[in-house]
Short mmCIF file of C-alpha atoms in Angstrom, two decimals:
data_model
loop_
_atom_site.label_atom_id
_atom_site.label_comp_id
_atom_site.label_asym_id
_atom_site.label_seq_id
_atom_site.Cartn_x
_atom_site.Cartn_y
_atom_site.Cartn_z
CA UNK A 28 9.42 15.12 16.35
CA UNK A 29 7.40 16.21 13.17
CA UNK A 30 5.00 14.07 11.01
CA UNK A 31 2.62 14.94 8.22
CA UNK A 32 0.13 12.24 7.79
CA UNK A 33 -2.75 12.00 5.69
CA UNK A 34 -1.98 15.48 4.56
CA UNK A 35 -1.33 16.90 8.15
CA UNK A 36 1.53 18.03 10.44
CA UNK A 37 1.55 16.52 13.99
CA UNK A 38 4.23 17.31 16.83
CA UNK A 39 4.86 14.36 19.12
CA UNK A 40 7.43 13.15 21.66
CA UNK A 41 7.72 9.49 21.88
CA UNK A 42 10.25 6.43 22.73
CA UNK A 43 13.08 6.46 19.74
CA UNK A 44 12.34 2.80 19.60
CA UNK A 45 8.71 2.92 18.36
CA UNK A 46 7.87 1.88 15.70
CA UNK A 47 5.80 4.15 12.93
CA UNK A 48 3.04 1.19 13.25
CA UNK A 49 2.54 1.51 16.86
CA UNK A 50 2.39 5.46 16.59
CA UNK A 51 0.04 5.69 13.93
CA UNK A 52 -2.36 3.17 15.74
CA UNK A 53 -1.37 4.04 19.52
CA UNK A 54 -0.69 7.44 19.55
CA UNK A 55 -2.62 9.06 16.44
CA UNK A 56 -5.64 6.85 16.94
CA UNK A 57 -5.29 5.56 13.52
CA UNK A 58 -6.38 2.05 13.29
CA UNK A 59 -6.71 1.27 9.35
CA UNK A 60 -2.74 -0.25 9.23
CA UNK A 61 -3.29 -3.79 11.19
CA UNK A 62 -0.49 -5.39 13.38
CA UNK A 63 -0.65 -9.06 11.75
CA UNK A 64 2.12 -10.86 11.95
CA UNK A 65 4.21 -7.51 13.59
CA UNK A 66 7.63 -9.69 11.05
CA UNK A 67 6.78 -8.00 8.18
CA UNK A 68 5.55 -10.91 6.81
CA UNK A 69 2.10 -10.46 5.69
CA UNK A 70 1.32 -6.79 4.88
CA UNK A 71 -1.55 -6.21 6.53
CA UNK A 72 0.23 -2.89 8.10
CA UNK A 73 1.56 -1.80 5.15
CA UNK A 74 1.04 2.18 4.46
CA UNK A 75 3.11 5.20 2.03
CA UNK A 76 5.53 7.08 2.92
CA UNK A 77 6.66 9.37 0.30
CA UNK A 78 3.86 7.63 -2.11
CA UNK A 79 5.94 3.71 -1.73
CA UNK A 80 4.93 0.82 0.33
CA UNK A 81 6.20 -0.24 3.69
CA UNK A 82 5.54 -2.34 6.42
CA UNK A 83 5.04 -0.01 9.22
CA UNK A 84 5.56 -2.84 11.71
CA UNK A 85 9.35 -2.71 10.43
CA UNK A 86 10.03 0.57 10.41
CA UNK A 87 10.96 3.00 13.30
CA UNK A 88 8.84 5.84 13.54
CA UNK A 89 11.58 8.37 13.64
CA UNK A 90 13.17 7.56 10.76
CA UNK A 91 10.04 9.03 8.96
CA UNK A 92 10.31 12.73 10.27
CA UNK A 93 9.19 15.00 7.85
CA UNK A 94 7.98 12.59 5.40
CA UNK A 95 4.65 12.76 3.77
CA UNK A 96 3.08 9.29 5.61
CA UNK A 97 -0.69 7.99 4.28
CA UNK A 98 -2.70 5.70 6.09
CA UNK A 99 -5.63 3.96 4.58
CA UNK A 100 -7.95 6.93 6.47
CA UNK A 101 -5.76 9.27 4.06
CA UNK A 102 -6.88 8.03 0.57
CA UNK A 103 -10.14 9.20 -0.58
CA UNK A 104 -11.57 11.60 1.07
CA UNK A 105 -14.04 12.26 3.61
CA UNK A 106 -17.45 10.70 2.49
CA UNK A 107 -15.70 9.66 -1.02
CA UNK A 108 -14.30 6.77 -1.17
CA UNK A 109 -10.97 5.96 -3.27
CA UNK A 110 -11.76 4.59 -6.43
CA UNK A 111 -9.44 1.39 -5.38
CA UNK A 112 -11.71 1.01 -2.21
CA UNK A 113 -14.80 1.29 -4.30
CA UNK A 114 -14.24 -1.70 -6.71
CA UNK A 115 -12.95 -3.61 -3.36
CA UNK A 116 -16.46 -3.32 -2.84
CA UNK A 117 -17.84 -3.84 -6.19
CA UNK A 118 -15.67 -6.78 -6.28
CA UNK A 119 -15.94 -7.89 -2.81
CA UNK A 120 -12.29 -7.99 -2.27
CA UNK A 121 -12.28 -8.33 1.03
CA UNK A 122 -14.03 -10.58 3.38
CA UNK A 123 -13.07 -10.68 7.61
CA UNK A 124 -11.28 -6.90 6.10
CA UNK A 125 -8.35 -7.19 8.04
CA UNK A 126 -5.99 -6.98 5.25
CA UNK A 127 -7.85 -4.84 3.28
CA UNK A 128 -6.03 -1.37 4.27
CA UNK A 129 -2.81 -3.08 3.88
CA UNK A 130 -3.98 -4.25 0.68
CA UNK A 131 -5.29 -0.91 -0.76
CA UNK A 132 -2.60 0.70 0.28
CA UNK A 133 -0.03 -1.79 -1.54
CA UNK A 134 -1.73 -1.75 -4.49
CA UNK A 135 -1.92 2.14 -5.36
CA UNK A 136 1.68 2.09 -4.56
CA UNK A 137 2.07 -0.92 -7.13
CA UNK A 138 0.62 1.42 -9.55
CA UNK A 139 2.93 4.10 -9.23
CA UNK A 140 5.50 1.66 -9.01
CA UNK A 141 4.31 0.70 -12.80
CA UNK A 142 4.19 3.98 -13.97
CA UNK A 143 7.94 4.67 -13.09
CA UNK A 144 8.61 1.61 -14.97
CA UNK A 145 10.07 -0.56 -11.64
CA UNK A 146 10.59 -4.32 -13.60
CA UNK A 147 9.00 -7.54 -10.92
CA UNK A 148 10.38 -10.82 -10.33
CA UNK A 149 8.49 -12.37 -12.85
CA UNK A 150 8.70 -9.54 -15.77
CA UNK A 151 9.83 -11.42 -18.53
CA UNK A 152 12.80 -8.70 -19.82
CA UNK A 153 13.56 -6.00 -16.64
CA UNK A 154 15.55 -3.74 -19.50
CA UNK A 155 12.21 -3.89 -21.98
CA UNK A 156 11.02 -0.21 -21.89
CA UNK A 157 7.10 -1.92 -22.26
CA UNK A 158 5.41 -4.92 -20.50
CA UNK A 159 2.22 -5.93 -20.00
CA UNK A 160 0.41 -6.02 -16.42
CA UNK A 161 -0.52 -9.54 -16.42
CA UNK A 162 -2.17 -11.30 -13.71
CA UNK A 163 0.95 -13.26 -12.97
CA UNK A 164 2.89 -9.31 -12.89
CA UNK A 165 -0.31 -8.18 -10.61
CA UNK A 166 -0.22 -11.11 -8.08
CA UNK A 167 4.03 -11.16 -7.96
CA UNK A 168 4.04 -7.22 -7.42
CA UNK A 169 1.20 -8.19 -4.34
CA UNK A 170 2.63 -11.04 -3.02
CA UNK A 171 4.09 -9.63 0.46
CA UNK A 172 -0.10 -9.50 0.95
CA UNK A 173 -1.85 -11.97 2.89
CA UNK A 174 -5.36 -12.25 2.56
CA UNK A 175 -6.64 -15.53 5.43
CA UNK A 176 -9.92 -15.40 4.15
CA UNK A 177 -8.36 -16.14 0.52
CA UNK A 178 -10.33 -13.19 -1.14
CA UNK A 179 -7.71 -12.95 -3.78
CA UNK A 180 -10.04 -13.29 -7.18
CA UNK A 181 -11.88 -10.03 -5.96
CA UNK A 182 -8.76 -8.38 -4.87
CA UNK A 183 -7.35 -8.88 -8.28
CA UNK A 184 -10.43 -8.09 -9.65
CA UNK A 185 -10.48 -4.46 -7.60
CA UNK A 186 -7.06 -3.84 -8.78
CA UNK A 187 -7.15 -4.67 -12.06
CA UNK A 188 -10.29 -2.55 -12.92
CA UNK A 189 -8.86 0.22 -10.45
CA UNK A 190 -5.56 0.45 -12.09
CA UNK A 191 -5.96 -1.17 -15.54
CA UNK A 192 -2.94 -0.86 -17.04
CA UNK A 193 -1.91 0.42 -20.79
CA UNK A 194 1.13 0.10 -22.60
CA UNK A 195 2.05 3.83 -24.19
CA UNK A 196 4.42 2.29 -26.52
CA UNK A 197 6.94 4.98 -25.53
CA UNK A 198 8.68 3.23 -22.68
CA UNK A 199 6.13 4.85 -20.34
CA UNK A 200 3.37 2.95 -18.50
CA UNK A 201 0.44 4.65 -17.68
CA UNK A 202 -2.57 3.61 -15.59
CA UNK A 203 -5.79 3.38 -18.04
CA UNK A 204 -8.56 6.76 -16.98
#
């Protein structure tokens, strides 16, 4: 079966009950995505596929043939970090750092998911073509992300100054440069 992850193609034969966690980790040697919980429950596995946000522990790996797959070892680049991983530093957003992948990885999905206009649970008016990114919106649309160590304030923090988000006035929402 073919994969392209972080950018690359990759042949592989495996068991059609694998899941795409344990063949990023076990068979591409990519160890960023965690296996927390392994119930989808707390996010810590959580990478892109096609640019949204899964839990990799849920998902079977071939279901994902073909698909453009990105691990936290796939954002930034090599010797450059992501901007998002920078201000988890600047902000200390993480502490033990288990979550952190799974968190990064979330949260530039979040802000896609923002720009294409996707409404939360807590957005006061889904039809409204503008809302605000509150910290309420932020820490709804990151919710299905554990953090143990309870780094949350610096996550927020990361995100928010990462990803600051601007109201266009034109329906559109578009992340502040």
């Amino acid at each position: 079966m073919h994969f392209v992850v972080n950018g690359g193609g990759v042949d592989l034969e495996f068991d059609p009950r694998t899941s795409l966690l344990d063949l990023l980790r076990e068979r591409l040697q990519l160890f960023g995505a965690k296996k927390g919980c392994n119930q989808g429950a707390c996010g810590a596995c959580t990478v892109l596929v096609d640019g949204e946000r899964i839990n990799s522990c849920l998902a079977l790996a071939v279901q994902y043939q073909d698909r453009e797959i990105t691990t936290i070892e796939g954002l930034g680049a090599p010797g450059t970090l992501h901007p998002l991983q920078a201000a988890f530093v600047e902000h200390d957003g993480f502490q033990c750092g288990y979550c952190t992948p799974g968190q990064i990885c979330s949260a530039v999905a979040m802000a896609e998911e923002l720009k294409r206009g996707v409404p939360s649970y807590v957005s006061d008016d889904v039809t409204a073509a503008d809302f605000a990114l509150t910290r309420d919106e932020l820490r709804e649309r990151m919710s299905g992300n554990l953090c143990r160590c309870g780094a949350y304030n610096g996550i927020v923090e990361a995100i928010e100054e990462t990803f600051g988000i601007t109201s266009t006035g034109s329906g559109k929402r578009e992340a502040a440069e």
